[in-house]
PDB file of C-alpha atoms in Angstrom:
ATOM      1  CA  LYS A   1     -19.320  13.230  25.388  1.00 64.00           C
ATOM      2  CA  ALA A   2     -17.684  16.465  24.265  1.00 78.00           C
ATOM      3  CA  GLY A   3     -16.622  16.718  20.645  1.00 92.00           C
ATOM      4  CA  VAL A   4     -13.321  17.789  19.158  1.00 96.00           C
ATOM      5  CA  THR A   5     -12.388  21.297  20.221  1.00 96.00           C
ATOM      6  CA  GLN A   6     -10.026  23.649  18.452  1.00 97.00           C
ATOM      7  CA  THR A   7      -8.555  26.908  19.656  1.00 97.00           C
ATOM      8  CA  PRO A   8      -8.492  29.613  18.649  1.00 97.00           C
ATOM      9  CA  ARG A   9     -11.419  29.693  16.235  1.00 96.00           C
ATOM     10  CA  TYR A  10     -10.122  32.706  14.334  1.00 96.00           C
ATOM     11  CA  LEU A  11      -6.638  34.090  13.914  1.00 96.00           C
ATOM     12  CA  ILE A  12      -5.106  36.925  11.933  1.00 97.00           C
ATOM     13  CA  LYS A  13      -1.367  36.999  11.354  1.00 97.00           C
ATOM     14  CA  THR A  14       1.047  38.776   9.041  1.00 97.00           C
ATOM     15  CA  ARG A  15       3.521  37.278   6.606  1.00 97.00           C
ATOM     16  CA  GLY A  16       6.657  35.949   8.233  1.00 97.00           C
ATOM     17  CA  GLN A  17       5.072  35.314  11.605  1.00 97.00           C
ATOM     18  CA  GLN A  18       4.505  31.904  13.089  1.00 97.00           C
ATOM     19  CA  VAL A  19       1.327  30.441  14.520  1.00 97.00           C
ATOM     20  CA  THR A  20       0.334  27.575  16.828  1.00 98.00           C
ATOM     21  CA  LEU A  21      -3.074  25.948  16.676  1.00 98.00           C
ATOM     22  CA  SER A  22      -4.446  23.620  19.317  1.00 98.00           C
ATOM     23  CA  CYS A  23      -6.733  20.594  19.153  1.00 98.00           C
ATOM     24  CA  SER A  24      -8.311  18.565  21.944  1.00 97.00           C
ATOM     25  CA  PRO A  25      -9.668  15.233  20.701  1.00 96.00           C
ATOM     26  CA  ILE A  26     -12.758  13.418  21.886  1.00 95.00           C
ATOM     27  CA  SER A  27     -12.086  11.798  25.246  1.00 94.00           C
ATOM     28  CA  GLY A  28     -10.539   8.374  24.734  1.00 92.00           C
ATOM     29  CA  HIS A  29      -9.484   9.050  21.160  1.00 93.00           C
ATOM     30  CA  ARG A  30      -5.788   8.552  20.608  1.00 93.00           C
ATOM     31  CA  SER A  31      -5.328   9.547  16.991  1.00 93.00           C
ATOM     32  CA  VAL A  32      -5.359  13.145  15.807  1.00 94.00           C
ATOM     33  CA  SER A  33      -5.150  14.242  12.177  1.00 94.00           C
ATOM     34  CA  TRP A  34      -4.810  17.724  10.736  1.00 96.00           C
ATOM     35  CA  TYR A  35      -6.224  18.987   7.447  1.00 95.00           C
ATOM     36  CA  GLN A  36      -6.060  22.242   5.533  1.00 96.00           C
ATOM     37  CA  GLN A  37      -9.149  23.397   3.675  1.00 92.00           C
ATOM     38  CA  THR A  38      -8.919  26.031   0.959  1.00 89.00           C
ATOM     39  CA  PRO A  39     -11.518  26.923  -1.690  1.00 80.00           C
ATOM     40  CA  GLY A  40      -9.300  25.789  -4.553  1.00 77.00           C
ATOM     41  CA  GLN A  41      -7.836  22.603  -3.097  1.00 80.00           C
ATOM     42  CA  GLY A  42     -10.543  21.280  -0.815  1.00 82.00           C
ATOM     43  CA  LEU A  43      -9.479  19.276   2.228  1.00 89.00           C
ATOM     44  CA  GLN A  44      -5.832  18.269   2.205  1.00 92.00           C
ATOM     45  CA  PHE A  45      -4.183  15.981   4.724  1.00 91.00           C
ATOM     46  CA  LEU A  46      -1.319  17.492   6.736  1.00 95.00           C
ATOM     47  CA  PHE A  47      -0.298  14.831   9.255  1.00 92.00           C
ATOM     48  CA  GLU A  48      -1.548  12.289  11.761  1.00 92.00           C
ATOM     49  CA  TYR A  49      -0.371  11.629  15.299  1.00 94.00           C
ATOM     50  CA  PHE A  50      -0.893   8.580  17.441  1.00 92.00           C
ATOM     51  CA  SER A  51       0.668   7.945  20.832  1.00 91.00           C
ATOM     52  CA  GLU A  52       2.728  11.133  20.560  1.00 93.00           C
ATOM     53  CA  THR A  53       4.344   9.977  17.310  1.00 93.00           C
ATOM     54  CA  GLN A  54       3.776  11.271  13.804  1.00 92.00           C
ATOM     55  CA  ARG A  55       2.489   8.259  11.860  1.00 90.00           C
ATOM     56  CA  ASN A  56       1.725   9.779   8.522  1.00 87.00           C
ATOM     57  CA  LYS A  57       2.479  13.010   6.703  1.00 90.00           C
ATOM     58  CA  GLY A  58       0.948  14.748   3.718  1.00 90.00           C
ATOM     59  CA  ASN A  59       2.673  16.719   1.015  1.00 89.00           C
ATOM     60  CA  PHE A  60       3.295  20.011   2.807  1.00 94.00           C
ATOM     61  CA  PRO A  61       6.557  21.925   3.332  1.00 95.00           C
ATOM     62  CA  GLY A  62       8.572  21.620   6.519  1.00 95.00           C
ATOM     63  CA  ARG A  63       7.160  24.938   7.746  1.00 97.00           C
ATOM     64  CA  PHE A  64       4.168  22.897   8.849  1.00 97.00           C
ATOM     65  CA  SER A  65       4.831  20.802  11.928  1.00 96.00           C
ATOM     66  CA  GLY A  66       2.927  19.314  14.773  1.00 97.00           C
ATOM     67  CA  ARG A  67       3.140  17.355  17.951  1.00 97.00           C
ATOM     68  CA  GLN A  68       0.966  15.331  20.258  1.00 97.00           C
ATOM     69  CA  PHE A  69       1.050  15.257  24.022  1.00 97.00           C
ATOM     70  CA  SER A  70       0.567  12.339  26.386  1.00 95.00           C
ATOM     71  CA  ASN A  71      -3.086  13.312  26.923  1.00 94.00           C
ATOM     72  CA  SER A  72      -3.601  13.072  23.115  1.00 95.00           C
ATOM     73  CA  ARG A  73      -4.011  16.819  22.714  1.00 97.00           C
ATOM     74  CA  SER A  74      -2.236  18.068  19.630  1.00 98.00           C
ATOM     75  CA  GLU A  75      -0.735  21.289  18.389  1.00 98.00           C
ATOM     76  CA  MET A  76       0.079  22.365  14.878  1.00 97.00           C
ATOM     77  CA  ASN A  77       2.687  25.005  14.101  1.00 98.00           C
ATOM     78  CA  VAL A  78       3.246  26.976  10.921  1.00 97.00           C
ATOM     79  CA  SER A  79       6.415  29.041  10.724  1.00 95.00           C
ATOM     80  CA  THR A  80       7.267  31.883   8.342  1.00 96.00           C
ATOM     81  CA  LEU A  81       3.662  32.369   7.305  1.00 97.00           C
ATOM     82  CA  GLU A  82       2.836  33.020   3.662  1.00 97.00           C
ATOM     83  CA  LEU A  83      -0.317  34.544   2.178  1.00 96.00           C
ATOM     84  CA  GLY A  84      -1.200  31.141   0.729  1.00 94.00           C
ATOM     85  CA  ASP A  85      -1.393  29.656   4.218  1.00 96.00           C
ATOM     86  CA  SER A  86      -4.710  31.432   4.734  1.00 96.00           C
ATOM     87  CA  ALA A  87      -7.151  28.574   5.187  1.00 95.00           C
ATOM     88  CA  LEU A  88      -9.421  26.695   7.535  1.00 95.00           C
ATOM     89  CA  TYR A  89      -7.348  24.245   9.568  1.00 97.00           C
ATOM     90  CA  LEU A  90      -9.324  21.240  10.710  1.00 96.00           C
ATOM     91  CA  CYS A  91      -8.424  18.713  13.334  1.00 96.00           C
ATOM     92  CA  ALA A  92     -10.003  15.267  13.438  1.00 94.00           C
ATOM     93  CA  SER A  93      -9.781  12.594  16.086  1.00 93.00           C
ATOM     94  CA  SER A  94     -10.379   8.875  15.925  1.00 91.00           C
ATOM     95  CA  LEU A  95     -10.240   6.060  18.395  1.00 89.00           C
ATOM     96  CA  LEU A  96      -7.376   4.157  16.843  1.00 83.00           C
ATOM     97  CA  LEU A  97      -4.931   4.666  14.043  1.00 72.00           C
ATOM     98  CA  TRP A  98      -6.756   2.561  11.452  1.00 63.00           C
ATOM     99  CA  THR A  99     -10.308   3.335  12.429  1.00 65.00           C
ATOM    100  CA  ASP A 100     -12.687   4.191   9.624  1.00 65.00           C
ATOM    101  CA  THR A 101     -14.315   7.209  11.199  1.00 83.00           C
ATOM    102  CA  GLN A 102     -12.673  10.516  11.974  1.00 88.00           C
ATOM    103  CA  TYR A 103     -14.595  13.163  13.888  1.00 91.00           C
ATOM    104  CA  PHE A 104     -13.824  16.744  13.021  1.00 94.00           C
ATOM    105  CA  GLY A 105     -13.610  19.868  15.112  1.00 96.00           C
ATOM    106  CA  PRO A 106     -15.032  23.211  13.944  1.00 95.00           C
ATOM    107  CA  GLY A 107     -11.674  24.382  12.642  1.00 96.00           C
ATOM    108  CA  THR A 108      -9.431  27.410  13.070  1.00 96.00           C
ATOM    109  CA  ARG A 109      -9.780  30.097  10.410  1.00 96.00           C
ATOM    110  CA  LEU A 110      -6.304  31.524   9.777  1.00 97.00           C
ATOM    111  CA  THR A 111      -5.942  34.720   7.773  1.00 97.00           C
ATOM    112  CA  VAL A 112      -2.457  35.825   6.746  1.00 97.00           C
ATOM    113  CA  LEU A 113      -2.133  39.492   5.739  1.00 96.00           C
TER     114      LEU A 113
ATOM    115  CA  ASP B   1      -2.947  14.197  -9.220  1.00 66.00           C
ATOM    116  CA  GLN B   2      -6.429  14.100  -7.816  1.00 75.00           C
ATOM    117  CA  GLN B   3      -7.131  10.647  -6.433  1.00 90.00           C
ATOM    118  CA  VAL B   4     -10.722  11.466  -5.492  1.00 94.00           C
ATOM    119  CA  LYS B   5     -12.866  13.539  -7.827  1.00 94.00           C
ATOM    120  CA  GLN B   6     -16.268  15.066  -7.327  1.00 95.00           C
ATOM    121  CA  ASN B   7     -16.988  16.439 -10.762  1.00 91.00           C
ATOM    122  CA  SER B   8     -20.167  18.318  -9.887  1.00 94.00           C
ATOM    123  CA  PRO B   9     -19.401  21.372  -7.760  1.00 93.00           C
ATOM    124  CA  SER B  10     -23.095  21.918  -7.110  1.00 96.00           C
ATOM    125  CA  LEU B  11     -26.451  20.155  -7.255  1.00 97.00           C
ATOM    126  CA  SER B  12     -29.966  21.521  -6.803  1.00 97.00           C
ATOM    127  CA  VAL B  13     -32.871  19.233  -5.904  1.00 98.00           C
ATOM    128  CA  GLN B  14     -36.515  19.709  -4.959  1.00 97.00           C
ATOM    129  CA  GLU B  15     -37.582  18.735  -1.460  1.00 97.00           C
ATOM    130  CA  GLY B  16     -38.878  15.174  -1.318  1.00 97.00           C
ATOM    131  CA  ARG B  17     -36.991  14.060  -4.415  1.00 97.00           C
ATOM    132  CA  ILE B  18     -33.825  11.972  -4.579  1.00 98.00           C
ATOM    133  CA  SER B  19     -30.371  13.573  -4.372  1.00 98.00           C
ATOM    134  CA  ILE B  20     -27.537  11.661  -6.026  1.00 98.00           C
ATOM    135  CA  LEU B  21     -23.994  12.780  -5.344  1.00 98.00           C
ATOM    136  CA  ASN B  22     -21.206  11.172  -7.323  1.00 97.00           C
ATOM    137  CA  CYS B  23     -17.549  10.506  -6.678  1.00 97.00           C
ATOM    138  CA  ASP B  24     -14.821   8.906  -8.796  1.00 97.00           C
ATOM    139  CA  TYR B  25     -11.474   7.660  -7.590  1.00 95.00           C
ATOM    140  CA  THR B  26      -8.250   6.484  -9.164  1.00 93.00           C
ATOM    141  CA  ASN B  27      -6.495   4.762  -6.246  1.00 86.00           C
ATOM    142  CA  SER B  28      -7.468   1.091  -6.232  1.00 87.00           C
ATOM    143  CA  MET B  29      -5.737   0.688  -2.836  1.00 87.00           C
ATOM    144  CA  PHE B  30      -8.502   2.528  -0.980  1.00 90.00           C
ATOM    145  CA  ASP B  31     -10.054   0.081   1.499  1.00 86.00           C
ATOM    146  CA  TYR B  32     -12.769   2.336   2.877  1.00 90.00           C
ATOM    147  CA  PHE B  33     -14.840   5.185   1.535  1.00 94.00           C
ATOM    148  CA  LEU B  34     -16.612   7.797   3.597  1.00 94.00           C
ATOM    149  CA  TRP B  35     -19.039  10.634   3.049  1.00 96.00           C
ATOM    150  CA  TYR B  36     -18.961  13.776   5.152  1.00 95.00           C
ATOM    151  CA  LYS B  37     -21.383  16.671   5.272  1.00 96.00           C
ATOM    152  CA  LYS B  38     -20.214  20.188   6.027  1.00 93.00           C
ATOM    153  CA  TYR B  39     -22.214  23.253   6.995  1.00 91.00           C
ATOM    154  CA  PRO B  40     -20.597  26.713   6.826  1.00 86.00           C
ATOM    155  CA  ALA B  41     -18.443  27.582   9.861  1.00 80.00           C
ATOM    156  CA  GLU B  42     -18.517  23.980  11.085  1.00 86.00           C
ATOM    157  CA  GLY B  43     -16.205  21.016  10.680  1.00 91.00           C
ATOM    158  CA  PRO B  44     -17.240  18.099   8.444  1.00 92.00           C
ATOM    159  CA  THR B  45     -19.661  15.640  10.027  1.00 93.00           C
ATOM    160  CA  PHE B  46     -19.367  11.934   9.293  1.00 91.00           C
ATOM    161  CA  LEU B  47     -22.385  10.648   7.381  1.00 95.00           C
ATOM    162  CA  ILE B  48     -21.876   7.119   6.138  1.00 95.00           C
ATOM    163  CA  SER B  49     -19.076   4.788   5.073  1.00 93.00           C
ATOM    164  CA  ILE B  50     -18.600   1.678   2.996  1.00 95.00           C
ATOM    165  CA  SER B  51     -15.920  -0.967   2.949  1.00 92.00           C
ATOM    166  CA  SER B  52     -14.323  -1.753  -0.396  1.00 91.00           C
ATOM    167  CA  ILE B  53     -15.549  -5.349  -0.090  1.00 93.00           C
ATOM    168  CA  LYS B  54     -19.194  -4.245  -0.168  1.00 94.00           C
ATOM    169  CA  ASP B  55     -21.270  -2.609  -2.864  1.00 95.00           C
ATOM    170  CA  LYS B  56     -23.987  -0.987  -0.788  1.00 97.00           C
ATOM    171  CA  ASN B  57     -24.507   0.432   2.665  1.00 96.00           C
ATOM    172  CA  GLU B  58     -27.696   1.988   3.941  1.00 97.00           C
ATOM    173  CA  ASP B  59     -28.441   4.182   6.933  1.00 96.00           C
ATOM    174  CA  GLY B  60     -31.899   5.690   7.080  1.00 97.00           C
ATOM    175  CA  ARG B  61     -32.373   8.114   4.206  1.00 97.00           C
ATOM    176  CA  PHE B  62     -28.740   7.725   3.124  1.00 98.00           C
ATOM    177  CA  THR B  63     -27.412   4.944   0.896  1.00 98.00           C
ATOM    178  CA  VAL B  64     -23.928   4.678  -0.533  1.00 98.00           C
ATOM    179  CA  PHE B  65     -23.222   2.539  -3.593  1.00 98.00           C
ATOM    180  CA  LEU B  66     -19.768   1.382  -4.621  1.00 97.00           C
ATOM    181  CA  ASN B  67     -18.861   0.183  -8.097  1.00 96.00           C
ATOM    182  CA  LYS B  68     -15.268  -1.007  -7.838  1.00 94.00           C
ATOM    183  CA  SER B  69     -14.872  -1.917 -11.489  1.00 94.00           C
ATOM    184  CA  ALA B  70     -15.827   1.628 -12.471  1.00 96.00           C
ATOM    185  CA  LYS B  71     -14.010   3.160  -9.462  1.00 95.00           C
ATOM    186  CA  HIS B  72     -17.178   5.076  -8.708  1.00 97.00           C
ATOM    187  CA  LEU B  73     -19.278   5.653  -5.647  1.00 96.00           C
ATOM    188  CA  SER B  74     -22.481   7.548  -5.125  1.00 97.00           C
ATOM    189  CA  LEU B  75     -24.517   8.830  -2.210  1.00 98.00           C
ATOM    190  CA  HIS B  76     -28.300   8.713  -2.480  1.00 98.00           C
ATOM    191  CA  ILE B  77     -30.475  10.792  -0.177  1.00 98.00           C
ATOM    192  CA  VAL B  78     -34.149   9.868  -0.231  1.00 97.00           C
ATOM    193  CA  PRO B  79     -36.250  11.864   0.402  1.00 97.00           C
ATOM    194  CA  SER B  80     -34.208  15.048   0.325  1.00 98.00           C
ATOM    195  CA  GLN B  81     -34.956  17.659   2.959  1.00 97.00           C
ATOM    196  CA  PRO B  82     -34.005  21.364   3.133  1.00 96.00           C
ATOM    197  CA  GLY B  83     -31.788  20.580   6.147  1.00 95.00           C
ATOM    198  CA  ASP B  84     -29.679  18.380   3.872  1.00 97.00           C
ATOM    199  CA  SER B  85     -28.414  21.511   2.120  1.00 97.00           C
ATOM    200  CA  ALA B  86     -24.661  21.470   2.733  1.00 96.00           C
ATOM    201  CA  VAL B  87     -21.365  20.637   1.070  1.00 95.00           C
ATOM    202  CA  TYR B  88     -20.785  16.897   0.752  1.00 97.00           C
ATOM    203  CA  PHE B  89     -17.296  15.440   0.622  1.00 95.00           C
ATOM    204  CA  CYS B  90     -16.391  11.908  -0.327  1.00 96.00           C
ATOM    205  CA  ALA B  91     -13.110  10.472   0.904  1.00 94.00           C
ATOM    206  CA  GLY B  92     -11.067   7.351   0.383  1.00 92.00           C
ATOM    207  CA  ARG B  93      -8.886   5.843   3.073  1.00 89.00           C
ATOM    208  CA  GLY B  94      -5.359   5.292   1.804  1.00 82.00           C
ATOM    209  CA  SER B  95      -2.920   2.544   2.686  1.00 77.00           C
ATOM    210  CA  GLN B  96      -1.419   4.724   5.441  1.00 75.00           C
ATOM    211  CA  GLY B  97      -4.827   5.294   7.016  1.00 75.00           C
ATOM    212  CA  ASN B  98      -5.142   8.924   6.029  1.00 81.00           C
ATOM    213  CA  LEU B  99      -8.255  10.223   4.297  1.00 86.00           C
ATOM    214  CA  ILE B 100      -8.039  11.671   0.800  1.00 90.00           C
ATOM    215  CA  PHE B 101     -10.945  13.970   0.074  1.00 92.00           C
ATOM    216  CA  GLY B 102     -12.665  15.178  -3.044  1.00 93.00           C
ATOM    217  CA  LYS B 103     -13.291  18.903  -3.424  1.00 92.00           C
ATOM    218  CA  GLY B 104     -16.921  18.633  -2.455  1.00 93.00           C
ATOM    219  CA  THR B 105     -20.368  19.063  -3.982  1.00 96.00           C
ATOM    220  CA  LYS B 106     -22.686  21.781  -2.698  1.00 96.00           C
ATOM    221  CA  LEU B 107     -26.207  20.386  -2.396  1.00 97.00           C
ATOM    222  CA  SER B 108     -29.173  22.773  -2.312  1.00 98.00           C
ATOM    223  CA  VAL B 109     -32.551  21.290  -1.462  1.00 97.00           C
ATOM    224  CA  LYS B 110     -35.351  23.672  -2.340  1.00 96.00           C
ATOM    225  CA  PRO B 111     -38.674  23.607  -0.476  1.00 92.00           C
TER     226      PRO B 111
END
């Protein structure tokens, strides 16, 4: 069974631009969560989607948004990029909303110049 | 406030010996705890979990211990192998189902 895939793997943007990241969960998984990893803050939860609905949201500004499609694929969007948005963005999928195990993709490395 | 703390940013252990990674938490509402391992340029890989109603869970060389009264959990790796060298994250599952991670401990296992 294929794992979680994320595209693109690397991205370079400039301040003020917007970016869209994509995540394809493991086949059959219906929940997708997004995390931001930075050296200083570790892994921080952004939001979780299940059945095309945002079920849970972390403490990030409204510039960070996401959506989930009917095939469970998810996209994350960051508008008006700031230098501090440079990070590794990780997507994780799980079978159900309350499952104990989330499986992570390799991440998208975003660099904001 | 940091709900999950991994106070040791790094740990160095000799091959064949025991590695003990520690994690403290403040949120007594966590119902599940998980350990993930992360290699550079890869996403975290699930290692082992434990329910808050248990105090020990074992899977091969990996054992997780939970002390609820002390709000402390630990991961034991016995025997440690060079391939275990990675960053280890502990996480608690909150009441909304989301995972709250510690900042990680970098384990180096020396041959």
